[in-house]
XYZ file of C-alpha atoms in Angstrom:
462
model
C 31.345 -123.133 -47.256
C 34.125 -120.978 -48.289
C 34.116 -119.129 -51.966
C 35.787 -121.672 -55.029
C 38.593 -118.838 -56.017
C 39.835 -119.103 -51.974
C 40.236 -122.852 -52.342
C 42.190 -122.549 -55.858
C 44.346 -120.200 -53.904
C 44.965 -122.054 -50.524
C 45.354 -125.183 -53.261
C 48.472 -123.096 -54.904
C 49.910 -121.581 -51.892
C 50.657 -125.616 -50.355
C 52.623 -126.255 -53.690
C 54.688 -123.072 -53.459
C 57.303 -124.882 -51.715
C 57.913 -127.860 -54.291
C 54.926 -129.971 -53.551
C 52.806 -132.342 -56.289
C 49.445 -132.724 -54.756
C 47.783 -130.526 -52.508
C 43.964 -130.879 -50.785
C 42.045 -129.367 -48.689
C 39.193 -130.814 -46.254
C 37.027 -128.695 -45.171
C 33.883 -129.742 -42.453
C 31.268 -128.143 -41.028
C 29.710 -130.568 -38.208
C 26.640 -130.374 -35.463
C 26.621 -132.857 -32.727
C 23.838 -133.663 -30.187
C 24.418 -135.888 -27.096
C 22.072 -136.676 -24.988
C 22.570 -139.133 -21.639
C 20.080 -140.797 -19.016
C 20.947 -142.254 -15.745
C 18.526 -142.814 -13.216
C 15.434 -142.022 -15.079
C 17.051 -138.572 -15.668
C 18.645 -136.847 -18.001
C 21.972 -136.510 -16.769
C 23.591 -134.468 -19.570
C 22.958 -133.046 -23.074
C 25.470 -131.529 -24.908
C 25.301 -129.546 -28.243
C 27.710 -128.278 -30.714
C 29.379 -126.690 -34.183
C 32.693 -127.758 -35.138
C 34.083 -126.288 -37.934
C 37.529 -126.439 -39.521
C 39.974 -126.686 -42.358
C 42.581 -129.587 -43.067
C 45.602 -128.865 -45.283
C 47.373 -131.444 -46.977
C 50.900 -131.834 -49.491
C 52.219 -134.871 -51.133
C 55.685 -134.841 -52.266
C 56.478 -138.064 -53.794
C 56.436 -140.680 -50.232
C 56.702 -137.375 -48.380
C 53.168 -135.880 -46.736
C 52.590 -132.774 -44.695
C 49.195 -132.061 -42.823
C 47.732 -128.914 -41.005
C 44.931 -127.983 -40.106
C 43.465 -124.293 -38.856
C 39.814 -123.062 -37.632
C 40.839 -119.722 -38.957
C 38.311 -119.630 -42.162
C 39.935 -116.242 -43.259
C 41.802 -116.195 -46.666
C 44.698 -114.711 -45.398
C 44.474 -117.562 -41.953
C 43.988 -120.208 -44.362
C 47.244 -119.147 -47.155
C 49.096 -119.009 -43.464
C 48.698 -122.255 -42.685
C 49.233 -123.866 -46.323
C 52.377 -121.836 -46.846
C 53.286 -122.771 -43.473
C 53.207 -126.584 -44.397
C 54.546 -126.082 -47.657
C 57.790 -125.231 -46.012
C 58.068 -128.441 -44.728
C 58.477 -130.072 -47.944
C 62.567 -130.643 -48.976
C 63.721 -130.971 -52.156
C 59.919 -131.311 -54.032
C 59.304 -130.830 -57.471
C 56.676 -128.133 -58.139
C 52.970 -130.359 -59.154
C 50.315 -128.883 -61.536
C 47.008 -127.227 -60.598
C 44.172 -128.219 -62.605
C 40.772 -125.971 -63.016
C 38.289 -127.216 -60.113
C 35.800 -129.399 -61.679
C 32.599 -129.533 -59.425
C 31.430 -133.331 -58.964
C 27.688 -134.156 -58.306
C 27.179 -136.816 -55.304
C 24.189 -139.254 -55.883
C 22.920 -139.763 -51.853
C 22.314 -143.521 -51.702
C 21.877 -143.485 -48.332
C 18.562 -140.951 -47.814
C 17.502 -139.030 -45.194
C 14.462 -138.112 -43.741
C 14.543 -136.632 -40.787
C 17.299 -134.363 -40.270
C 18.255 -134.627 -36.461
C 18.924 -130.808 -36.181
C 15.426 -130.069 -37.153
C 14.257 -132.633 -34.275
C 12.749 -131.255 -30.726
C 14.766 -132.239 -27.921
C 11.700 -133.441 -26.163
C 11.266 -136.408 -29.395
C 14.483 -137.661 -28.662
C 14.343 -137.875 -24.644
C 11.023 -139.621 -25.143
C 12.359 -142.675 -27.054
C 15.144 -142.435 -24.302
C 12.713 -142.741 -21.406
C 10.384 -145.473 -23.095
C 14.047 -147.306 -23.758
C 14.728 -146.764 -19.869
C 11.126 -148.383 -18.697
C 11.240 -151.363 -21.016
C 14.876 -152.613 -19.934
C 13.861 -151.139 -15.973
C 10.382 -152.979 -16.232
C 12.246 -156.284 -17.495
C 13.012 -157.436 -14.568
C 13.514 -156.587 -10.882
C 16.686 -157.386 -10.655
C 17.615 -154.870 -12.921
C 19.267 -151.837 -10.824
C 20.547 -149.374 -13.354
C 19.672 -148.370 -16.762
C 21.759 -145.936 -19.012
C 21.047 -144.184 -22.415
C 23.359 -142.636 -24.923
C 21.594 -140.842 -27.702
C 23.929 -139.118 -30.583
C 23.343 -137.408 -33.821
C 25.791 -135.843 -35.924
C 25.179 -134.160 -39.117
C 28.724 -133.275 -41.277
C 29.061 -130.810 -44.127
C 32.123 -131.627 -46.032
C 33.994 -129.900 -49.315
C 36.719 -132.062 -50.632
C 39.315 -130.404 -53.428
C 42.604 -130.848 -54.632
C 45.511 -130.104 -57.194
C 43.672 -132.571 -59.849
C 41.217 -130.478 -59.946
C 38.130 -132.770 -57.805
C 36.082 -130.392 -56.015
C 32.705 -132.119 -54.622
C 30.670 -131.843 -51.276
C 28.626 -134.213 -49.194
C 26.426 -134.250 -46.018
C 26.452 -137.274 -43.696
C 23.996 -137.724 -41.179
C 24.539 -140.289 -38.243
C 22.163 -141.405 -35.571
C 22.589 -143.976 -32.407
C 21.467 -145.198 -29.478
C 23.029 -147.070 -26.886
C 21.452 -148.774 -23.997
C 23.256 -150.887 -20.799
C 21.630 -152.314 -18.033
C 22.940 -153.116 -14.980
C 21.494 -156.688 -12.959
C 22.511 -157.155 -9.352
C 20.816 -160.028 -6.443
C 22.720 -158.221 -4.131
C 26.193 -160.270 -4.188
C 26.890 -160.224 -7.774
C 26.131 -157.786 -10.270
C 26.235 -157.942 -14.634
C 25.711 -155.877 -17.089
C 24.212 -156.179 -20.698
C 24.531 -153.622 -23.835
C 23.059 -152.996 -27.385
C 24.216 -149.711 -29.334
C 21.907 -149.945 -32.425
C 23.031 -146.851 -35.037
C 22.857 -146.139 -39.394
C 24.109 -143.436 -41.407
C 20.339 -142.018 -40.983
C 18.288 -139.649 -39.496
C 15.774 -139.384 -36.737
C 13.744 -141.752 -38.231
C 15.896 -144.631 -37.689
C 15.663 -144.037 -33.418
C 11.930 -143.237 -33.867
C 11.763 -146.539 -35.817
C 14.146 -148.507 -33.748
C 12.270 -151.842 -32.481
C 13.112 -150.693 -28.307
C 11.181 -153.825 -26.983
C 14.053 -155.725 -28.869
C 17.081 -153.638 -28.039
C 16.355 -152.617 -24.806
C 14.870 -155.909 -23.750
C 18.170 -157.755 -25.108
C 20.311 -155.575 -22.791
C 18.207 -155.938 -19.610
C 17.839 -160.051 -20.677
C 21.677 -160.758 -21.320
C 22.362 -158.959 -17.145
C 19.932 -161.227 -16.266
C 20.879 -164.480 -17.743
C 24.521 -163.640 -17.223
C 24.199 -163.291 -13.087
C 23.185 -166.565 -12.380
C 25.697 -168.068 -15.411
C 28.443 -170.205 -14.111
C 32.047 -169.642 -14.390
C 33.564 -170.723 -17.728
C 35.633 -173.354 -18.028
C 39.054 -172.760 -19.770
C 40.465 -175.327 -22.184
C 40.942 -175.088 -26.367
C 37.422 -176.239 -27.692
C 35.282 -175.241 -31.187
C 33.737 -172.033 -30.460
C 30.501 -170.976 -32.490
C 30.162 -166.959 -32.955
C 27.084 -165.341 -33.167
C 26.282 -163.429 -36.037
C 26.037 -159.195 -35.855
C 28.680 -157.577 -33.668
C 30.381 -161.116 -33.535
C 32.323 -160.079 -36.727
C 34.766 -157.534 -34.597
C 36.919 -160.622 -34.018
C 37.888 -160.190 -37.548
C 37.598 -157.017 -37.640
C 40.228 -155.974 -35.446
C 42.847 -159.331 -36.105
C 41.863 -159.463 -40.009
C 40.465 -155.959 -41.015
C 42.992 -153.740 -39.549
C 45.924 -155.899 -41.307
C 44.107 -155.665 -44.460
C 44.443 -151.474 -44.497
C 47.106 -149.926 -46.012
C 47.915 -148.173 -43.324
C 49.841 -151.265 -42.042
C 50.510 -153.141 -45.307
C 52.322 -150.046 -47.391
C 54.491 -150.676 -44.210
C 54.763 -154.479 -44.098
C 53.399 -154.328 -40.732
C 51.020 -157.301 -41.600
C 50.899 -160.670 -42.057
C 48.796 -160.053 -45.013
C 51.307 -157.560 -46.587
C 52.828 -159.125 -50.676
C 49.924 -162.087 -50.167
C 47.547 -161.056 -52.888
C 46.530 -164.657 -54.607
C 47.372 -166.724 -51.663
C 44.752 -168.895 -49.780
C 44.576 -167.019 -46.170
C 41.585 -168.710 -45.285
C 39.100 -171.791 -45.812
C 37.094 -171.620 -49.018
C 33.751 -171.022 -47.634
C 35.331 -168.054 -46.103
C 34.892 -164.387 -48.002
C 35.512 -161.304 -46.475
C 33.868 -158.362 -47.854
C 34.162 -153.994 -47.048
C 31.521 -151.948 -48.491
C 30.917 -148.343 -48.050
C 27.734 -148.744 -50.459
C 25.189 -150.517 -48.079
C 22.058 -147.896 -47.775
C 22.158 -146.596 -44.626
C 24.486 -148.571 -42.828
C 26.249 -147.059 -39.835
C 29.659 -147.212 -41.655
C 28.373 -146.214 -45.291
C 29.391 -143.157 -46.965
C 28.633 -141.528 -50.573
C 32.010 -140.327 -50.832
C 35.410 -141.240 -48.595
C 37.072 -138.380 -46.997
C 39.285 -137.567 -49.962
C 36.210 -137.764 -52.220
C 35.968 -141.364 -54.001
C 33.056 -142.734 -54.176
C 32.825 -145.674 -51.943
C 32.411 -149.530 -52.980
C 32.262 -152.937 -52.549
C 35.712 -154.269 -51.825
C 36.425 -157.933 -52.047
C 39.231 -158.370 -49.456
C 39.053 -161.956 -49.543
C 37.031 -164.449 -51.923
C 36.720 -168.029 -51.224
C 39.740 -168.276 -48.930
C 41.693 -166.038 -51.191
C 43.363 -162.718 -51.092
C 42.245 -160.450 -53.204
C 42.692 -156.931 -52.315
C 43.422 -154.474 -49.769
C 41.920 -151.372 -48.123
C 43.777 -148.332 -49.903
C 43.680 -144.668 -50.033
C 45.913 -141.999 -51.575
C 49.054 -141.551 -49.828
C 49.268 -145.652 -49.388
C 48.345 -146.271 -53.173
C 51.676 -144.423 -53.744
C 53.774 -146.239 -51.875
C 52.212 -149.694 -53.225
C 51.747 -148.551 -56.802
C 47.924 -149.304 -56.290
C 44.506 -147.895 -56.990
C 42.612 -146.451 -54.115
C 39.296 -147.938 -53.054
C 37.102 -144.928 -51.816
C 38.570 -146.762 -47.908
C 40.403 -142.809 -46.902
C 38.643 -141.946 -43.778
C 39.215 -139.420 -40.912
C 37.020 -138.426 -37.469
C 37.728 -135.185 -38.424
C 39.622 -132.448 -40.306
C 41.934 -132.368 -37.224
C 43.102 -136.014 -38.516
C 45.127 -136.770 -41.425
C 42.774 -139.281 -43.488
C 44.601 -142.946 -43.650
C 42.750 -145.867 -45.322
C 39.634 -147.531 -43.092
C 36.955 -149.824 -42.855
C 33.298 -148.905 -43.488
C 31.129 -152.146 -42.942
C 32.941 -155.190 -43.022
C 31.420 -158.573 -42.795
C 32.116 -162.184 -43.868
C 29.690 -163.123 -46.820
C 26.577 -165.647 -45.645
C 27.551 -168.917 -46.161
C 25.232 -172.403 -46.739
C 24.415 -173.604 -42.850
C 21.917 -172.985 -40.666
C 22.736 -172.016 -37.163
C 20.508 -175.098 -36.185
C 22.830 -176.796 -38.216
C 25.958 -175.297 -36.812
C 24.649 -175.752 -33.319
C 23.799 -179.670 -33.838
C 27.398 -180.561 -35.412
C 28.973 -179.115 -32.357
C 29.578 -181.712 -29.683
C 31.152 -180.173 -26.877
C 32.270 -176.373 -27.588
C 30.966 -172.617 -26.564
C 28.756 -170.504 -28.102
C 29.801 -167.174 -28.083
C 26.429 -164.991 -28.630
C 27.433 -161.853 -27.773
C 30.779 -160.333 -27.939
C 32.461 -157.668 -25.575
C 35.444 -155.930 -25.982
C 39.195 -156.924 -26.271
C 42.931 -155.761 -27.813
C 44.514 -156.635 -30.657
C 48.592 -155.881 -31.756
C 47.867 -154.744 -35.032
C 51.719 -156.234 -36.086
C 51.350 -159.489 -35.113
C 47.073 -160.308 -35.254
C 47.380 -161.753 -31.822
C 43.882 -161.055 -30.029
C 42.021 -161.671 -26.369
C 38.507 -161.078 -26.233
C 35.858 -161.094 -23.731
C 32.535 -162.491 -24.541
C 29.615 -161.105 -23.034
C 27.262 -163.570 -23.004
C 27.846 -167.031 -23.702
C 26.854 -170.856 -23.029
C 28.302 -174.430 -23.550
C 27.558 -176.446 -26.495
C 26.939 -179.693 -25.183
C 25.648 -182.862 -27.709
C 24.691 -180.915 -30.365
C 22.685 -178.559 -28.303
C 23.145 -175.296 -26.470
C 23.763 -175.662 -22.143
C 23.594 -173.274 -19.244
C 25.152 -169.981 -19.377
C 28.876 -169.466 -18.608
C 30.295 -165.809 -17.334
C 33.995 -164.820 -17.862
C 35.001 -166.066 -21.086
C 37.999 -164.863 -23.257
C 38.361 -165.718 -26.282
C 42.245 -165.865 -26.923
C 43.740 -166.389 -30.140
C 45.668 -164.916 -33.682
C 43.580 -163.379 -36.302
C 45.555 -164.979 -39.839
C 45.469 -168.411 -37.633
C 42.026 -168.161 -36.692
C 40.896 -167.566 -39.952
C 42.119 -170.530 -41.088
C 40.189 -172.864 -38.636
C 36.822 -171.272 -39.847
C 34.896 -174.823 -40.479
C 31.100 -173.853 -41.217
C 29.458 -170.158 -42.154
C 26.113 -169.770 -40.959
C 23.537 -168.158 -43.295
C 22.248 -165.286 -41.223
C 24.599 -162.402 -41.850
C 23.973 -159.173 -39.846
C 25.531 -156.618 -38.707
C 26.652 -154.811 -35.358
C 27.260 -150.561 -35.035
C 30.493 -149.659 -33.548
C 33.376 -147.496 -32.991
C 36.510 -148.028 -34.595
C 39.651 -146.526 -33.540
C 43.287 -145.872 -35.424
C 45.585 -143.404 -36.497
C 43.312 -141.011 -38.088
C 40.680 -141.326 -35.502
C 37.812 -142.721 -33.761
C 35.152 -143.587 -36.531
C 31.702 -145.399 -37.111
C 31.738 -148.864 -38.410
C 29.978 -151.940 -38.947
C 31.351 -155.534 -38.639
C 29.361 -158.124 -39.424
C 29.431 -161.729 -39.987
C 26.341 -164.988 -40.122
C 27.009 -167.383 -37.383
C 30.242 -169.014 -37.731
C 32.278 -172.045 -36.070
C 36.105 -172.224 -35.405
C 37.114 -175.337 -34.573
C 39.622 -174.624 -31.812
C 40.437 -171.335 -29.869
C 41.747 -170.980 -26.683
C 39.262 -170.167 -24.192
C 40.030 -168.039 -20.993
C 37.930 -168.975 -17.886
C 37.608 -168.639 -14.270
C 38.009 -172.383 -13.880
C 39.426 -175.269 -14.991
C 38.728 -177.625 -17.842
């Protein structure tokens, strides 16, 4: 990307000011986006990104910049420019650049960019006629199709130099139902850290089919009652409860701060013991995997929490400073525009022992939440609301009719708690995850699980 003896320079030049770690980020990226409305292609959109970050430690003090100007003498600019940000630093040490080998664990084998355009519209369009042919109630059918393939170079003052190539693929279908008073809408967004081969692969009479199916059984639902009650969650993209109330307050970008209610809890129960709550970058060709984080640590398996107790935390660099820690290959940024924080990759609670037939039958009166929408969390306090996009009343043991409009309401640390049974199904559900250093992909996952009470948001009474 840019010649070794440049980086050692641009490496130097950010310390020159008083600085004891410098890094630079450099990314080369291709995106393709392709969208279908109508039976048409409404929009396709390709491009080349390519830019530098900067970045100084100085004890708790940090300094980012970033510059598209690839030149040596743009790129000393802009590090000498941040340098003089730094007050009263002590000059740090470079150390020779020692060239790292990355072991791909997540393989590719179809790289998008060598993909004809007309491939990819043609698993859009059979997509569009399976979820259009499902059922004629079904009005409107959109596609989002997105690959991205990013070149990265990771180096700093201690002398790590190393390079990686991640390749993402998605697609994401929602279909619209309408009988001409009210109208619904269903979704599935399958995507992996993989190539073309995953969409060519992708089982479409199962995704598509789900998101023209959950329109249709969700117009002629009935309103959902409001009341506290034991709620059962699905498994796959039902984990982003806990994801946003628990994951988020498990990063160091919030605990360094003590802006958690997990923050100076390591060893403490937080949850039930059939409750553990895993990140792991590792997982081959997951959606949220990497080889390497953005600061270039190898990803891992990160036990956050292990049979109801706290074990660990998401940390990267800067963070592991201020909490005299080890990172956890968990530094992640959308781009080199963003100043890498700690993140989750895939994060799931581990498969417990019950079935869902199980779960279901225990449950006398309750909801089952089988699909989750989206909701807000404040990240301080854990405090969530929730829609649920498709969901039904548990009554006797056994799954009811269909219920639209139902929040779930509730606070992530507390909810945690009332976990009662762990289904033994685990999956996981491709998403985007949003935070200070950017909008990045992510899996949460989870088996079927039961809470026994949250409050439940409805459009009519108990």
């Amino acid at each position: 990307m840019i010649k070794q003896s440049v980086i050692e320079n641009v490496l130097e030049a950010a310390l020159s000011n008083g600085g004891d770690f410098s890094e630079v980020f450099i990314e080369d990226k291709y995106v393709n986006r392709l969208e279908l409305q109508s039976g048409k292609i409404d929009k396709s959109i390709s491009g080349r990104d390519f830019g530098i970050g900067i970045r100084i430690f100085s004890g708790l003090q940090s300094i980012y910049t970033y510059t598209t100007d690839f030149s040596e003498e743009g790129l000393l600019r802009a590090a000498k420019r941040a340098a003089h940000a730094i007050k009263n630093g002590t000059n740090g040490t470079i150390h020779p650049l020692r060239k790292e080998m990355v072991l791909p664990i997540h393989p590719i084998e179809q790289m998008p960019q060598n993909v004809e355009h007309a491939r990819k519209v043609a698993v859009m369009r059979k997509a569009n006629e399976i979820a259009r042919n499902y059922d004629e109630r079904i009005r409107q059918v959109g596609l989002r199709y997105i690959d991205e393939e990013q070149h990265v170079l990771i180096a700093n003052s201690e002398g790590k130099f190393v390079e990686d190539t991640r390749v993402h693929s998605r697609l994401s279908i929602q279909a619209t139902a309408s009988d001409g008073v009210e109208m619904q809408t269903g979704f599935y967004g399958p995507g992996a850290h993989a190539g073309f081969e995953f969409i060519e692969n992708l089982n479409l009479e199962h995704y598509a089919g789900e998101a023209a199916r959950i329109a249709i059984t969700m117009l002629s639902a009935d309103e959902c009652p409001s009341g506290k009650f034991p709620v059962i969650i699905d498994n796959e993209f039902g984990g982003v409860i806990f994801h946003e109330a628990c994951g988020h307050g498990l990063e160091a970008t919030s605990v360094a701060k003590n802006n958690s209610v997990f923050a100076n809890r390591i060893g403490e129960k937080v949850a039930p013991d059939i409750v553990t709550y895993i990140d792991d970058g590792t997982l081959p060709n997951e959606w949220g995997s990497l080889n390497i984080d953005d600061e270039g640590e190898k990803t891992r398996k990160n036990v956050l929490i292990e049979n109801g107790i706290l074990k660990g935390y998401l940390i990267d660099k800067f963070n592991a400073r201020r909490m005299n820690a080890e990172v956890t290959g968990s530094s992640r940024r959308e781009s080199y525009r963003f100043n890498p924080t700690s993140r989750m990759t895939n994060t799931y609670i581990a498969p417990g022992t019950s079935t869902p037939e199980e779960i279901i039958a225990s449950t006398e009166n309750g909801l089952y939440a089988k699909y989750m929408g989206g909701g807000s969390v404040n990240p301080a306090t854990g405090d969530y609301n929730f829609a649920v996009s498709e969901a039904y009343l548990v009554k006797n043991g056994k799954i009811d009719r269909p219920v639209r409009g139902a929040t779930l309401i509730g606070n992530g640390a507390k909810t945690l708690q009332l976990v009662d049974k762990v289904g033994n199904n685990l999956a996981h559900g491709a998403g985007m995850c949003g935070s200070i250093s950017g909008s990045l992909p992510v899996n949460v996952g989870q088996p079927m699980i039961r809470i026994s009470e949250i409050t439940v948001g409805g459009t009519k009474g108990e």
